mmCIF file with all atom_site columns, C-alpha atoms in Angstrom:
data_model
loop_
_atom_site.group_PDB
_atom_site.id
_atom_site.type_symbol
_atom_site.label_atom_id
_atom_site.label_alt_id
_atom_site.label_comp_id
_atom_site.label_asym_id
_atom_site.label_entity_id
_atom_site.label_seq_id
_atom_site.pdbx_PDB_ins_code
_atom_site.Cartn_x
_atom_site.Cartn_y
_atom_site.Cartn_z
_atom_site.occupancy
_atom_site.B_iso_or_equiv
_atom_site.pdbx_formal_charge
_atom_site.auth_seq_id
_atom_site.auth_comp_id
_atom_site.auth_asym_id
_atom_site.auth_atom_id
_atom_site.pdbx_PDB_model_num
ATOM 1   C CA . GLY O 1 1   ? 18.009  -11.256 1.138   1.00 54.00 ? 524 GLY O CA 1
ATOM 2   C CA . ALA O 1 2   ? 15.076  -11.872 -1.152  1.00 81.00 ? 525 ALA O CA 1
ATOM 3   C CA . GLY O 1 3   ? 12.099  -9.579  -1.163  1.00 93.00 ? 526 GLY O CA 1
ATOM 4   C CA . VAL O 1 4   ? 8.438   -10.440 -0.712  1.00 96.00 ? 527 VAL O CA 1
ATOM 5   C CA . SER O 1 5   ? 7.387   -13.164 -3.116  1.00 96.00 ? 528 SER O CA 1
ATOM 6   C CA . GLN O 1 6   ? 3.832   -13.753 -4.307  1.00 97.00 ? 529 GLN O CA 1
ATOM 7   C CA . SER O 1 7   ? 2.414   -16.529 -6.442  1.00 97.00 ? 530 SER O CA 1
ATOM 8   C CA . PRO O 1 8   ? 0.856   -16.993 -8.844  1.00 97.00 ? 531 PRO O CA 1
ATOM 9   C CA . ARG O 1 9   ? 1.596   -13.753 -10.669 1.00 96.00 ? 532 ARG O CA 1
ATOM 10  C CA . TYR O 1 10  ? -1.618  -14.070 -12.686 1.00 97.00 ? 533 TYR O CA 1
ATOM 11  C CA . LYS O 1 11  ? -4.725  -16.124 -12.016 1.00 98.00 ? 534 LYS O CA 1
ATOM 12  C CA . VAL O 1 12  ? -7.810  -16.520 -14.153 1.00 98.00 ? 535 VAL O CA 1
ATOM 13  C CA . ALA O 1 13  ? -10.767 -18.159 -12.437 1.00 98.00 ? 536 ALA O CA 1
ATOM 14  C CA . LYS O 1 14  ? -14.248 -18.925 -13.583 1.00 98.00 ? 537 LYS O CA 1
ATOM 15  C CA . ARG O 1 15  ? -16.994 -17.469 -11.446 1.00 98.00 ? 538 ARG O CA 1
ATOM 16  C CA . GLY O 1 16  ? -17.715 -19.799 -8.569  1.00 97.00 ? 539 GLY O CA 1
ATOM 17  C CA . GLN O 1 17  ? -14.251 -21.329 -8.387  1.00 98.00 ? 540 GLN O CA 1
ATOM 18  C CA . ASP O 1 18  ? -12.074 -21.170 -5.283  1.00 98.00 ? 541 ASP O CA 1
ATOM 19  C CA . VAL O 1 19  ? -8.602  -19.611 -5.469  1.00 98.00 ? 542 VAL O CA 1
ATOM 20  C CA . ALA O 1 20  ? -5.589  -19.524 -3.154  1.00 98.00 ? 543 ALA O CA 1
ATOM 21  C CA . LEU O 1 21  ? -2.964  -16.794 -3.306  1.00 98.00 ? 544 LEU O CA 1
ATOM 22  C CA . ARG O 1 22  ? 0.386   -17.247 -1.625  1.00 98.00 ? 545 ARG O CA 1
ATOM 23  C CA . CYS O 1 23  ? 2.700   -14.718 0.013   1.00 98.00 ? 546 CYS O CA 1
ATOM 24  C CA . ASP O 1 24  ? 6.243   -15.426 1.184   1.00 98.00 ? 547 ASP O CA 1
ATOM 25  C CA . PRO O 1 25  ? 7.388   -12.428 3.267   1.00 97.00 ? 548 PRO O CA 1
ATOM 26  C CA . ILE O 1 26  ? 10.894  -11.252 3.965   1.00 96.00 ? 549 ILE O CA 1
ATOM 27  C CA . SER O 1 27  ? 12.498  -13.591 6.471   1.00 94.00 ? 550 SER O CA 1
ATOM 28  C CA . GLY O 1 28  ? 12.087  -12.365 10.032  1.00 93.00 ? 551 GLY O CA 1
ATOM 29  C CA . HIS O 1 29  ? 9.334   -9.873  9.295   1.00 95.00 ? 552 HIS O CA 1
ATOM 30  C CA . VAL O 1 30  ? 6.676   -10.213 11.966  1.00 93.00 ? 553 VAL O CA 1
ATOM 31  C CA . SER O 1 31  ? 4.011   -8.060  10.314  1.00 93.00 ? 554 SER O CA 1
ATOM 32  C CA . LEU O 1 32  ? 2.190   -9.142  7.177   1.00 96.00 ? 555 LEU O CA 1
ATOM 33  C CA . PHE O 1 33  ? -0.542  -7.257  5.344   1.00 96.00 ? 556 PHE O CA 1
ATOM 34  C CA . TRP O 1 34  ? -2.887  -8.106  2.483   1.00 97.00 ? 557 TRP O CA 1
ATOM 35  C CA . TYR O 1 35  ? -4.269  -5.351  0.271   1.00 97.00 ? 558 TYR O CA 1
ATOM 36  C CA . GLN O 1 36  ? -6.665  -5.354  -2.663  1.00 97.00 ? 559 GLN O CA 1
ATOM 37  C CA . GLN O 1 37  ? -6.045  -2.903  -5.493  1.00 95.00 ? 560 GLN O CA 1
ATOM 38  C CA . ALA O 1 38  ? -8.660  -2.330  -8.174  1.00 93.00 ? 561 ALA O CA 1
ATOM 39  C CA . LEU O 1 39  ? -7.652  -0.791  -11.494 1.00 88.00 ? 562 LEU O CA 1
ATOM 40  C CA . GLY O 1 40  ? -6.820  2.890   -11.072 1.00 85.00 ? 563 GLY O CA 1
ATOM 41  C CA . GLN O 1 41  ? -7.343  2.820   -7.313  1.00 89.00 ? 564 GLN O CA 1
ATOM 42  C CA . GLY O 1 42  ? -5.072  2.780   -4.299  1.00 90.00 ? 565 GLY O CA 1
ATOM 43  C CA . PRO O 1 43  ? -4.423  -0.321  -2.195  1.00 94.00 ? 566 PRO O CA 1
ATOM 44  C CA . GLU O 1 44  ? -7.338  -1.152  0.117   1.00 95.00 ? 567 GLU O CA 1
ATOM 45  C CA . PHE O 1 45  ? -6.551  -2.873  3.411   1.00 94.00 ? 568 PHE O CA 1
ATOM 46  C CA . LEU O 1 46  ? -7.836  -6.443  3.779   1.00 96.00 ? 569 LEU O CA 1
ATOM 47  C CA . THR O 1 47  ? -6.154  -8.039  6.772   1.00 95.00 ? 570 THR O CA 1
ATOM 48  C CA . TYR O 1 48  ? -3.114  -7.909  9.044   1.00 93.00 ? 571 TYR O CA 1
ATOM 49  C CA . PHE O 1 49  ? -1.043  -10.558 10.832  1.00 94.00 ? 572 PHE O CA 1
ATOM 50  C CA . GLN O 1 50  ? 1.490   -10.207 13.590  1.00 93.00 ? 573 GLN O CA 1
ATOM 51  C CA . ASN O 1 51  ? 3.402   -13.462 13.483  1.00 95.00 ? 574 ASN O CA 1
ATOM 52  C CA . GLU O 1 52  ? 0.690   -16.147 13.260  1.00 96.00 ? 575 GLU O CA 1
ATOM 53  C CA . ALA O 1 53  ? -2.016  -14.046 14.896  1.00 94.00 ? 576 ALA O CA 1
ATOM 54  C CA . GLN O 1 54  ? -4.561  -12.388 12.638  1.00 94.00 ? 577 GLN O CA 1
ATOM 55  C CA . LEU O 1 55  ? -5.078  -9.127  14.512  1.00 90.00 ? 578 LEU O CA 1
ATOM 56  C CA . ASP O 1 56  ? -7.342  -7.391  12.046  1.00 90.00 ? 579 ASP O CA 1
ATOM 57  C CA . LYS O 1 57  ? -9.570  -8.767  9.314   1.00 92.00 ? 580 LYS O CA 1
ATOM 58  C CA . SER O 1 58  ? -11.916 -5.821  9.131   1.00 91.00 ? 581 SER O CA 1
ATOM 59  C CA . GLY O 1 59  ? -11.139 -5.164  5.464   1.00 93.00 ? 582 GLY O CA 1
ATOM 60  C CA . LEU O 1 60  ? -12.153 -8.575  4.148   1.00 96.00 ? 583 LEU O CA 1
ATOM 61  C CA . PRO O 1 61  ? -15.129 -7.882  1.850   1.00 94.00 ? 584 PRO O CA 1
ATOM 62  C CA . SER O 1 62  ? -17.152 -10.952 2.773   1.00 94.00 ? 585 SER O CA 1
ATOM 63  C CA . ASP O 1 63  ? -17.002 -14.317 4.486   1.00 95.00 ? 586 ASP O CA 1
ATOM 64  C CA . ARG O 1 64  ? -15.839 -15.763 1.157   1.00 98.00 ? 587 ARG O CA 1
ATOM 65  C CA . PHE O 1 65  ? -12.411 -14.286 1.938   1.00 98.00 ? 588 PHE O CA 1
ATOM 66  C CA . PHE O 1 66  ? -10.164 -16.110 4.368   1.00 97.00 ? 589 PHE O CA 1
ATOM 67  C CA . ALA O 1 67  ? -6.497  -15.587 5.243   1.00 98.00 ? 590 ALA O CA 1
ATOM 68  C CA . GLU O 1 68  ? -4.076  -17.588 7.335   1.00 98.00 ? 591 GLU O CA 1
ATOM 69  C CA . ARG O 1 69  ? -0.457  -17.556 8.415   1.00 97.00 ? 592 ARG O CA 1
ATOM 70  C CA . PRO O 1 70  ? -0.176  -20.738 10.479  1.00 96.00 ? 593 PRO O CA 1
ATOM 71  C CA . GLU O 1 71  ? 3.547   -20.690 11.254  1.00 94.00 ? 594 GLU O CA 1
ATOM 72  C CA . GLY O 1 72  ? 4.084   -16.965 11.253  1.00 92.00 ? 595 GLY O CA 1
ATOM 73  C CA . SER O 1 73  ? 5.818   -16.932 7.892   1.00 95.00 ? 596 SER O CA 1
ATOM 74  C CA . VAL O 1 74  ? 4.074   -17.821 4.626   1.00 97.00 ? 597 VAL O CA 1
ATOM 75  C CA . SER O 1 75  ? 0.513   -16.565 4.293   1.00 98.00 ? 598 SER O CA 1
ATOM 76  C CA . THR O 1 76  ? -2.340  -17.670 2.073   1.00 98.00 ? 599 THR O CA 1
ATOM 77  C CA . LEU O 1 77  ? -5.347  -15.622 1.028   1.00 98.00 ? 600 LEU O CA 1
ATOM 78  C CA . LYS O 1 78  ? -8.224  -17.822 -0.049  1.00 98.00 ? 601 LYS O CA 1
ATOM 79  C CA . ILE O 1 79  ? -11.284 -16.653 -1.917  1.00 98.00 ? 602 ILE O CA 1
ATOM 80  C CA . GLN O 1 80  ? -14.199 -19.043 -2.141  1.00 98.00 ? 603 GLN O CA 1
ATOM 81  C CA . ARG O 1 81  ? -16.871 -18.996 -4.851  1.00 98.00 ? 604 ARG O CA 1
ATOM 82  C CA . THR O 1 82  ? -15.183 -16.147 -6.722  1.00 98.00 ? 605 THR O CA 1
ATOM 83  C CA . GLN O 1 83  ? -17.310 -13.346 -8.157  1.00 97.00 ? 606 GLN O CA 1
ATOM 84  C CA . GLN O 1 84  ? -16.499 -10.878 -10.922 1.00 96.00 ? 607 GLN O CA 1
ATOM 85  C CA . GLU O 1 85  ? -16.146 -8.058  -8.411  1.00 96.00 ? 608 GLU O CA 1
ATOM 86  C CA . ASP O 1 86  ? -13.233 -9.972  -6.859  1.00 97.00 ? 609 ASP O CA 1
ATOM 87  C CA . SER O 1 87  ? -11.130 -9.173  -9.947  1.00 97.00 ? 610 SER O CA 1
ATOM 88  C CA . ALA O 1 88  ? -8.230  -7.038  -8.764  1.00 97.00 ? 611 ALA O CA 1
ATOM 89  C CA . VAL O 1 89  ? -4.546  -7.132  -7.899  1.00 97.00 ? 612 VAL O CA 1
ATOM 90  C CA . TYR O 1 90  ? -3.909  -8.640  -4.475  1.00 98.00 ? 613 TYR O CA 1
ATOM 91  C CA . LEU O 1 91  ? -0.813  -7.211  -2.830  1.00 97.00 ? 614 LEU O CA 1
ATOM 92  C CA . CYS O 1 92  ? 1.039   -8.668  0.111   1.00 98.00 ? 615 CYS O CA 1
ATOM 93  C CA . ALA O 1 93  ? 3.426   -6.594  2.206   1.00 97.00 ? 616 ALA O CA 1
ATOM 94  C CA . SER O 1 94  ? 5.623   -7.327  5.182   1.00 96.00 ? 617 SER O CA 1
ATOM 95  C CA . SER O 1 95  ? 7.434   -5.190  7.706   1.00 93.00 ? 618 SER O CA 1
ATOM 96  C CA . SER O 1 96  ? 9.796   -5.745  10.579  1.00 90.00 ? 619 SER O CA 1
ATOM 97  C CA . GLY O 1 97  ? 7.650   -4.140  13.243  1.00 80.00 ? 620 GLY O CA 1
ATOM 98  C CA . ASP O 1 98  ? 5.742   -1.055  14.163  1.00 76.00 ? 621 ASP O CA 1
ATOM 99  C CA . SER O 1 99  ? 4.449   2.025   12.403  1.00 75.00 ? 622 SER O CA 1
ATOM 100 C CA . SER O 1 100 ? 7.951   3.422   11.952  1.00 79.00 ? 623 SER O CA 1
ATOM 101 C CA . SER O 1 101 ? 8.898   0.451   9.773   1.00 86.00 ? 624 SER O CA 1
ATOM 102 C CA . PRO O 1 102 ? 8.372   0.608   6.005   1.00 90.00 ? 625 PRO O CA 1
ATOM 103 C CA . LEU O 1 103 ? 6.191   -1.905  4.188   1.00 93.00 ? 626 LEU O CA 1
ATOM 104 C CA . HIS O 1 104 ? 7.887   -4.055  1.569   1.00 96.00 ? 627 HIS O CA 1
ATOM 105 C CA . PHE O 1 105 ? 5.485   -5.137  -1.142  1.00 96.00 ? 628 PHE O CA 1
ATOM 106 C CA . GLY O 1 106 ? 5.431   -8.173  -3.369  1.00 96.00 ? 629 GLY O CA 1
ATOM 107 C CA . ASN O 1 107 ? 4.631   -7.829  -7.065  1.00 94.00 ? 630 ASN O CA 1
ATOM 108 C CA . GLY O 1 108 ? 1.054   -8.922  -6.447  1.00 96.00 ? 631 GLY O CA 1
ATOM 109 C CA . THR O 1 109 ? -1.302  -11.473 -7.936  1.00 97.00 ? 632 THR O CA 1
ATOM 110 C CA . ARG O 1 110 ? -3.599  -10.215 -10.663 1.00 97.00 ? 633 ARG O CA 1
ATOM 111 C CA . LEU O 1 111 ? -6.886  -12.114 -10.323 1.00 98.00 ? 634 LEU O CA 1
ATOM 112 C CA . THR O 1 112 ? -9.359  -12.082 -13.182 1.00 98.00 ? 635 THR O CA 1
ATOM 113 C CA . VAL O 1 113 ? -12.735 -13.722 -12.644 1.00 98.00 ? 636 VAL O CA 1
ATOM 114 C CA . THR O 1 114 ? -14.599 -14.526 -15.851 1.00 97.00 ? 637 THR O CA 1
ATOM 115 C CA . GLN M 2 1   ? -10.972 7.195   7.147   1.00 76.00 ? 374 GLN M CA 1
ATOM 116 C CA . GLN M 2 2   ? -8.862  7.340   3.999   1.00 88.00 ? 375 GLN M CA 1
ATOM 117 C CA . PRO M 2 3   ? -6.393  10.251  3.751   1.00 93.00 ? 376 PRO M CA 1
ATOM 118 C CA . VAL M 2 4   ? -7.158  12.666  0.927   1.00 95.00 ? 377 VAL M CA 1
ATOM 119 C CA . GLN M 2 5   ? -4.433  13.660  -1.511  1.00 96.00 ? 378 GLN M CA 1
ATOM 120 C CA . SER M 2 6   ? -4.228  16.665  -3.792  1.00 96.00 ? 379 SER M CA 1
ATOM 121 C CA . PRO M 2 7   ? -3.862  17.193  -6.622  1.00 97.00 ? 380 PRO M CA 1
ATOM 122 C CA . GLN M 2 8   ? -5.319  14.038  -8.164  1.00 96.00 ? 381 GLN M CA 1
ATOM 123 C CA . ALA M 2 9   ? -2.960  14.329  -11.111 1.00 97.00 ? 382 ALA M CA 1
ATOM 124 C CA . VAL M 2 10  ? -0.128  16.575  -12.280 1.00 96.00 ? 383 VAL M CA 1
ATOM 125 C CA . ILE M 2 11  ? 1.866   16.797  -15.490 1.00 97.00 ? 384 ILE M CA 1
ATOM 126 C CA . LEU M 2 12  ? 5.358   18.260  -15.407 1.00 95.00 ? 385 LEU M CA 1
ATOM 127 C CA . ARG M 2 13  ? 8.239   18.918  -17.742 1.00 97.00 ? 386 ARG M CA 1
ATOM 128 C CA . GLU M 2 14  ? 11.631  17.554  -16.717 1.00 96.00 ? 387 GLU M CA 1
ATOM 129 C CA . GLY M 2 15  ? 13.253  19.898  -14.242 1.00 95.00 ? 388 GLY M CA 1
ATOM 130 C CA . GLU M 2 16  ? 10.022  21.382  -12.895 1.00 97.00 ? 389 GLU M CA 1
ATOM 131 C CA . ASP M 2 17  ? 8.927   21.157  -9.271  1.00 96.00 ? 390 ASP M CA 1
ATOM 132 C CA . ALA M 2 18  ? 5.739   19.756  -7.758  1.00 96.00 ? 391 ALA M CA 1
ATOM 133 C CA . VAL M 2 19  ? 4.050   19.471  -4.373  1.00 97.00 ? 392 VAL M CA 1
ATOM 134 C CA . ILE M 2 20  ? 1.693   16.662  -3.351  1.00 97.00 ? 393 ILE M CA 1
ATOM 135 C CA . ASN M 2 21  ? -0.433  17.084  -0.247  1.00 97.00 ? 394 ASN M CA 1
ATOM 136 C CA . CYS M 2 22  ? -1.932  14.490  2.081   1.00 95.00 ? 395 CYS M CA 1
ATOM 137 C CA . SER M 2 23  ? -4.627  15.379  4.621   1.00 95.00 ? 396 SER M CA 1
ATOM 138 C CA . SER M 2 24  ? -6.175  13.261  7.326   1.00 90.00 ? 397 SER M CA 1
ATOM 139 C CA . SER M 2 25  ? -9.276  13.720  9.446   1.00 87.00 ? 398 SER M CA 1
ATOM 140 C CA . LYS M 2 26  ? -7.562  11.864  12.281  1.00 83.00 ? 399 LYS M CA 1
ATOM 141 C CA . ALA M 2 27  ? -4.563  12.689  14.428  1.00 79.00 ? 400 ALA M CA 1
ATOM 142 C CA . LEU M 2 28  ? -1.357  11.600  12.747  1.00 79.00 ? 401 LEU M CA 1
ATOM 143 C CA . TYR M 2 29  ? 1.576   9.914   14.443  1.00 80.00 ? 402 TYR M CA 1
ATOM 144 C CA . SER M 2 30  ? 3.446   8.927   11.314  1.00 85.00 ? 403 SER M CA 1
ATOM 145 C CA . VAL M 2 31  ? 3.081   9.321   7.567   1.00 91.00 ? 404 VAL M CA 1
ATOM 146 C CA . HIS M 2 32  ? 4.482   6.982   4.933   1.00 93.00 ? 405 HIS M CA 1
ATOM 147 C CA . TRP M 2 33  ? 5.064   7.878   1.292   1.00 95.00 ? 406 TRP M CA 1
ATOM 148 C CA . TYR M 2 34  ? 5.170   5.315   -1.524  1.00 96.00 ? 407 TYR M CA 1
ATOM 149 C CA . ARG M 2 35  ? 5.510   5.498   -5.293  1.00 96.00 ? 408 ARG M CA 1
ATOM 150 C CA . GLN M 2 36  ? 3.902   2.976   -7.626  1.00 96.00 ? 409 GLN M CA 1
ATOM 151 C CA . LYS M 2 37  ? 4.792   2.686   -11.282 1.00 95.00 ? 410 LYS M CA 1
ATOM 152 C CA . HIS M 2 38  ? 2.300   1.203   -13.696 1.00 90.00 ? 411 HIS M CA 1
ATOM 153 C CA . GLY M 2 39  ? 2.042   -2.558  -13.310 1.00 87.00 ? 412 GLY M CA 1
ATOM 154 C CA . GLU M 2 40  ? 4.460   -2.645  -10.393 1.00 91.00 ? 413 GLU M CA 1
ATOM 155 C CA . ALA M 2 41  ? 4.205   -2.843  -6.613  1.00 91.00 ? 414 ALA M CA 1
ATOM 156 C CA . PRO M 2 42  ? 4.341   0.282   -4.419  1.00 94.00 ? 415 PRO M CA 1
ATOM 157 C CA . VAL M 2 43  ? 7.875   1.185   -3.391  1.00 94.00 ? 416 VAL M CA 1
ATOM 158 C CA . PHE M 2 44  ? 8.700   2.849   -0.086  1.00 93.00 ? 417 PHE M CA 1
ATOM 159 C CA . LEU M 2 45  ? 10.076  6.398   -0.254  1.00 94.00 ? 418 LEU M CA 1
ATOM 160 C CA . MET M 2 46  ? 10.167  7.679   3.327   1.00 91.00 ? 419 MET M CA 1
ATOM 161 C CA . ILE M 2 47  ? 8.493   7.829   6.713   1.00 90.00 ? 420 ILE M CA 1
ATOM 162 C CA . LEU M 2 48  ? 7.836   10.956  8.720   1.00 89.00 ? 421 LEU M CA 1
ATOM 163 C CA . LEU M 2 49  ? 7.357   10.596  12.445  1.00 82.00 ? 422 LEU M CA 1
ATOM 164 C CA . LYS M 2 50  ? 5.599   12.895  14.879  1.00 75.00 ? 423 LYS M CA 1
ATOM 165 C CA . GLY M 2 51  ? 8.163   15.342  16.148  1.00 68.00 ? 424 GLY M CA 1
ATOM 166 C CA . GLY M 2 52  ? 10.665  14.111  13.596  1.00 64.00 ? 425 GLY M CA 1
ATOM 167 C CA . GLU M 2 53  ? 12.703  15.954  11.023  1.00 67.00 ? 426 GLU M CA 1
ATOM 168 C CA . GLN M 2 54  ? 11.857  16.638  7.423   1.00 70.00 ? 427 GLN M CA 1
ATOM 169 C CA . MET M 2 55  ? 12.968  13.658  5.369   1.00 73.00 ? 428 MET M CA 1
ATOM 170 C CA . ARG M 2 56  ? 14.639  13.385  1.977   1.00 75.00 ? 429 ARG M CA 1
ATOM 171 C CA . HIS M 2 57  ? 14.936  10.719  -0.708  1.00 73.00 ? 430 HIS M CA 1
ATOM 172 C CA . GLU M 2 58  ? 17.207  11.882  -3.515  1.00 77.00 ? 431 GLU M CA 1
ATOM 173 C CA . LYS M 2 59  ? 15.633  15.177  -4.631  1.00 84.00 ? 432 LYS M CA 1
ATOM 174 C CA . ILE M 2 60  ? 12.317  14.349  -3.000  1.00 90.00 ? 433 ILE M CA 1
ATOM 175 C CA . SER M 2 61  ? 11.599  15.718  0.447   1.00 91.00 ? 434 SER M CA 1
ATOM 176 C CA . ALA M 2 62  ? 8.585   15.691  2.739   1.00 92.00 ? 435 ALA M CA 1
ATOM 177 C CA . SER M 2 63  ? 7.233   17.573  5.695   1.00 89.00 ? 436 SER M CA 1
ATOM 178 C CA . PHE M 2 64  ? 4.757   16.691  8.421   1.00 88.00 ? 437 PHE M CA 1
ATOM 179 C CA . ASN M 2 65  ? 2.454   19.201  10.113  1.00 86.00 ? 438 ASN M CA 1
ATOM 180 C CA . GLU M 2 66  ? 0.948   17.438  13.112  1.00 82.00 ? 439 GLU M CA 1
ATOM 181 C CA . LYS M 2 67  ? -1.398  20.267  14.056  1.00 84.00 ? 440 LYS M CA 1
ATOM 182 C CA . LYS M 2 68  ? -2.912  20.477  10.593  1.00 84.00 ? 441 LYS M CA 1
ATOM 183 C CA . GLN M 2 69  ? -2.874  16.681  10.249  1.00 88.00 ? 442 GLN M CA 1
ATOM 184 C CA . GLN M 2 70  ? -1.147  17.078  6.913   1.00 91.00 ? 443 GLN M CA 1
ATOM 185 C CA . SER M 2 71  ? 1.961   15.971  5.095   1.00 92.00 ? 444 SER M CA 1
ATOM 186 C CA . SER M 2 72  ? 3.441   17.339  1.882   1.00 94.00 ? 445 SER M CA 1
ATOM 187 C CA . LEU M 2 73  ? 5.806   15.725  -0.602  1.00 95.00 ? 446 LEU M CA 1
ATOM 188 C CA . TYR M 2 74  ? 8.127   18.063  -2.525  1.00 94.00 ? 447 TYR M CA 1
ATOM 189 C CA . LEU M 2 75  ? 9.598   16.909  -5.823  1.00 94.00 ? 448 LEU M CA 1
ATOM 190 C CA . THR M 2 76  ? 12.439  19.172  -6.931  1.00 92.00 ? 449 THR M CA 1
ATOM 191 C CA . ALA M 2 77  ? 13.899  19.312  -10.445 1.00 93.00 ? 450 ALA M CA 1
ATOM 192 C CA . SER M 2 78  ? 11.751  16.364  -11.492 1.00 94.00 ? 451 SER M CA 1
ATOM 193 C CA . GLN M 2 79  ? 13.203  13.545  -13.558 1.00 94.00 ? 452 GLN M CA 1
ATOM 194 C CA . LEU M 2 80  ? 11.474  11.156  -15.949 1.00 95.00 ? 453 LEU M CA 1
ATOM 195 C CA . SER M 2 81  ? 11.956  8.403   -13.368 1.00 94.00 ? 454 SER M CA 1
ATOM 196 C CA . TYR M 2 82  ? 9.687   10.264  -10.939 1.00 95.00 ? 455 TYR M CA 1
ATOM 197 C CA . SER M 2 83  ? 6.625   9.383   -13.003 1.00 97.00 ? 456 SER M CA 1
ATOM 198 C CA . GLY M 2 84  ? 4.129   7.163   -11.219 1.00 96.00 ? 457 GLY M CA 1
ATOM 199 C CA . THR M 2 85  ? 1.348   7.310   -8.665  1.00 96.00 ? 458 THR M CA 1
ATOM 200 C CA . TYR M 2 86  ? 2.257   8.605   -5.226  1.00 97.00 ? 459 TYR M CA 1
ATOM 201 C CA . PHE M 2 87  ? 0.426   7.401   -2.146  1.00 96.00 ? 460 PHE M CA 1
ATOM 202 C CA . CYS M 2 88  ? 0.634   8.620   1.387   1.00 95.00 ? 461 CYS M CA 1
ATOM 203 C CA . GLY M 2 89  ? -0.185  6.167   4.127   1.00 93.00 ? 462 GLY M CA 1
ATOM 204 C CA . THR M 2 90  ? -1.302  6.775   7.673   1.00 89.00 ? 463 THR M CA 1
ATOM 205 C CA . TYR M 2 91  ? -1.726  4.342   10.516  1.00 80.00 ? 464 TYR M CA 1
ATOM 206 C CA . ASP M 2 92  ? -5.164  3.701   11.961  1.00 67.00 ? 465 ASP M CA 1
ATOM 207 C CA . TYR M 2 93  ? -4.565  2.889   15.603  1.00 61.00 ? 466 TYR M CA 1
ATOM 208 C CA . GLY M 2 94  ? -7.734  0.968   16.279  1.00 53.00 ? 467 GLY M CA 1
ATOM 209 C CA . GLY M 2 95  ? -7.744  -1.592  19.016  1.00 50.00 ? 468 GLY M CA 1
ATOM 210 C CA . ALA M 2 96  ? -5.013  -4.201  18.761  1.00 51.00 ? 469 ALA M CA 1
ATOM 211 C CA . THR M 2 97  ? -4.099  -3.423  15.213  1.00 60.00 ? 470 THR M CA 1
ATOM 212 C CA . ASN M 2 98  ? -1.836  -1.003  13.439  1.00 71.00 ? 471 ASN M CA 1
ATOM 213 C CA . LYS M 2 99  ? -3.011  -0.968  9.856   1.00 82.00 ? 472 LYS M CA 1
ATOM 214 C CA . LEU M 2 100 ? -1.599  1.334   7.188   1.00 88.00 ? 473 LEU M CA 1
ATOM 215 C CA . ILE M 2 101 ? -4.350  3.080   5.245   1.00 90.00 ? 474 ILE M CA 1
ATOM 216 C CA . PHE M 2 102 ? -3.368  4.494   1.880   1.00 94.00 ? 475 PHE M CA 1
ATOM 217 C CA . GLY M 2 103 ? -4.476  7.844   0.533   1.00 94.00 ? 476 GLY M CA 1
ATOM 218 C CA . THR M 2 104 ? -6.424  8.530   -2.636  1.00 93.00 ? 477 THR M CA 1
ATOM 219 C CA . GLY M 2 105 ? -3.262  8.787   -4.742  1.00 95.00 ? 478 GLY M CA 1
ATOM 220 C CA . THR M 2 106 ? -1.676  11.403  -7.007  1.00 97.00 ? 479 THR M CA 1
ATOM 221 C CA . LEU M 2 107 ? -0.701  10.522  -10.565 1.00 97.00 ? 480 LEU M CA 1
ATOM 222 C CA . LEU M 2 108 ? 2.499   12.289  -11.617 1.00 97.00 ? 481 LEU M CA 1
ATOM 223 C CA . ALA M 2 109 ? 3.628   12.335  -15.240 1.00 97.00 ? 482 ALA M CA 1
ATOM 224 C CA . VAL M 2 110 ? 6.999   13.865  -16.094 1.00 97.00 ? 483 VAL M CA 1
ATOM 225 C CA . GLN M 2 111 ? 7.511   14.625  -19.753 1.00 96.00 ? 484 GLN M CA 1
ATOM 226 C CA . PRO M 2 112 ? 10.788  15.304  -21.602 1.00 94.00 ? 485 PRO M CA 1
#
């Protein structure tokens, strides 16, 4: 079937605007992860869902970041009042289960805050 | 705690071999390896499990030393297509969550 789909592919926001990034995981995958990747760096963990439950949000940089997965499928990462330091690629990944299952990544959303 | 990879970068000629190391300060139960090409998403290579066998992906193999809390990725007879940044990933078993933490990354450039 189809892989992980993210939209939009690119997003330019003016400082202070709110943005919403969408992730459509592989059908049936219970685990969903959001990562932030700055230029030249590795992916940094943001948050993790198991079905609709957000089990870990320890990586969210501030209370301006909010993620949801209300029906256990599609997830949205929302960033309120964007700042320049929020500029990065936001990667979504899904997996079928536990730590022995590989993560399948989407192509990411490149966010640029001007 | 983020796993540390070495070297940070390596340049090879086609056909040469390379080793990438991944070290953790925490006990390891599994190690993932991913490759990311410029402008693309990370792509899964293999998973090594505690007590499991050495794994292979084409001419790339990996080992897992639980006692030393280390994993190594071996690239044999490198090809141009091997170029990219390699990340190891280890699970942080904290509380109710199993989150994959990526290492510092190793940039590999294979030249003709």
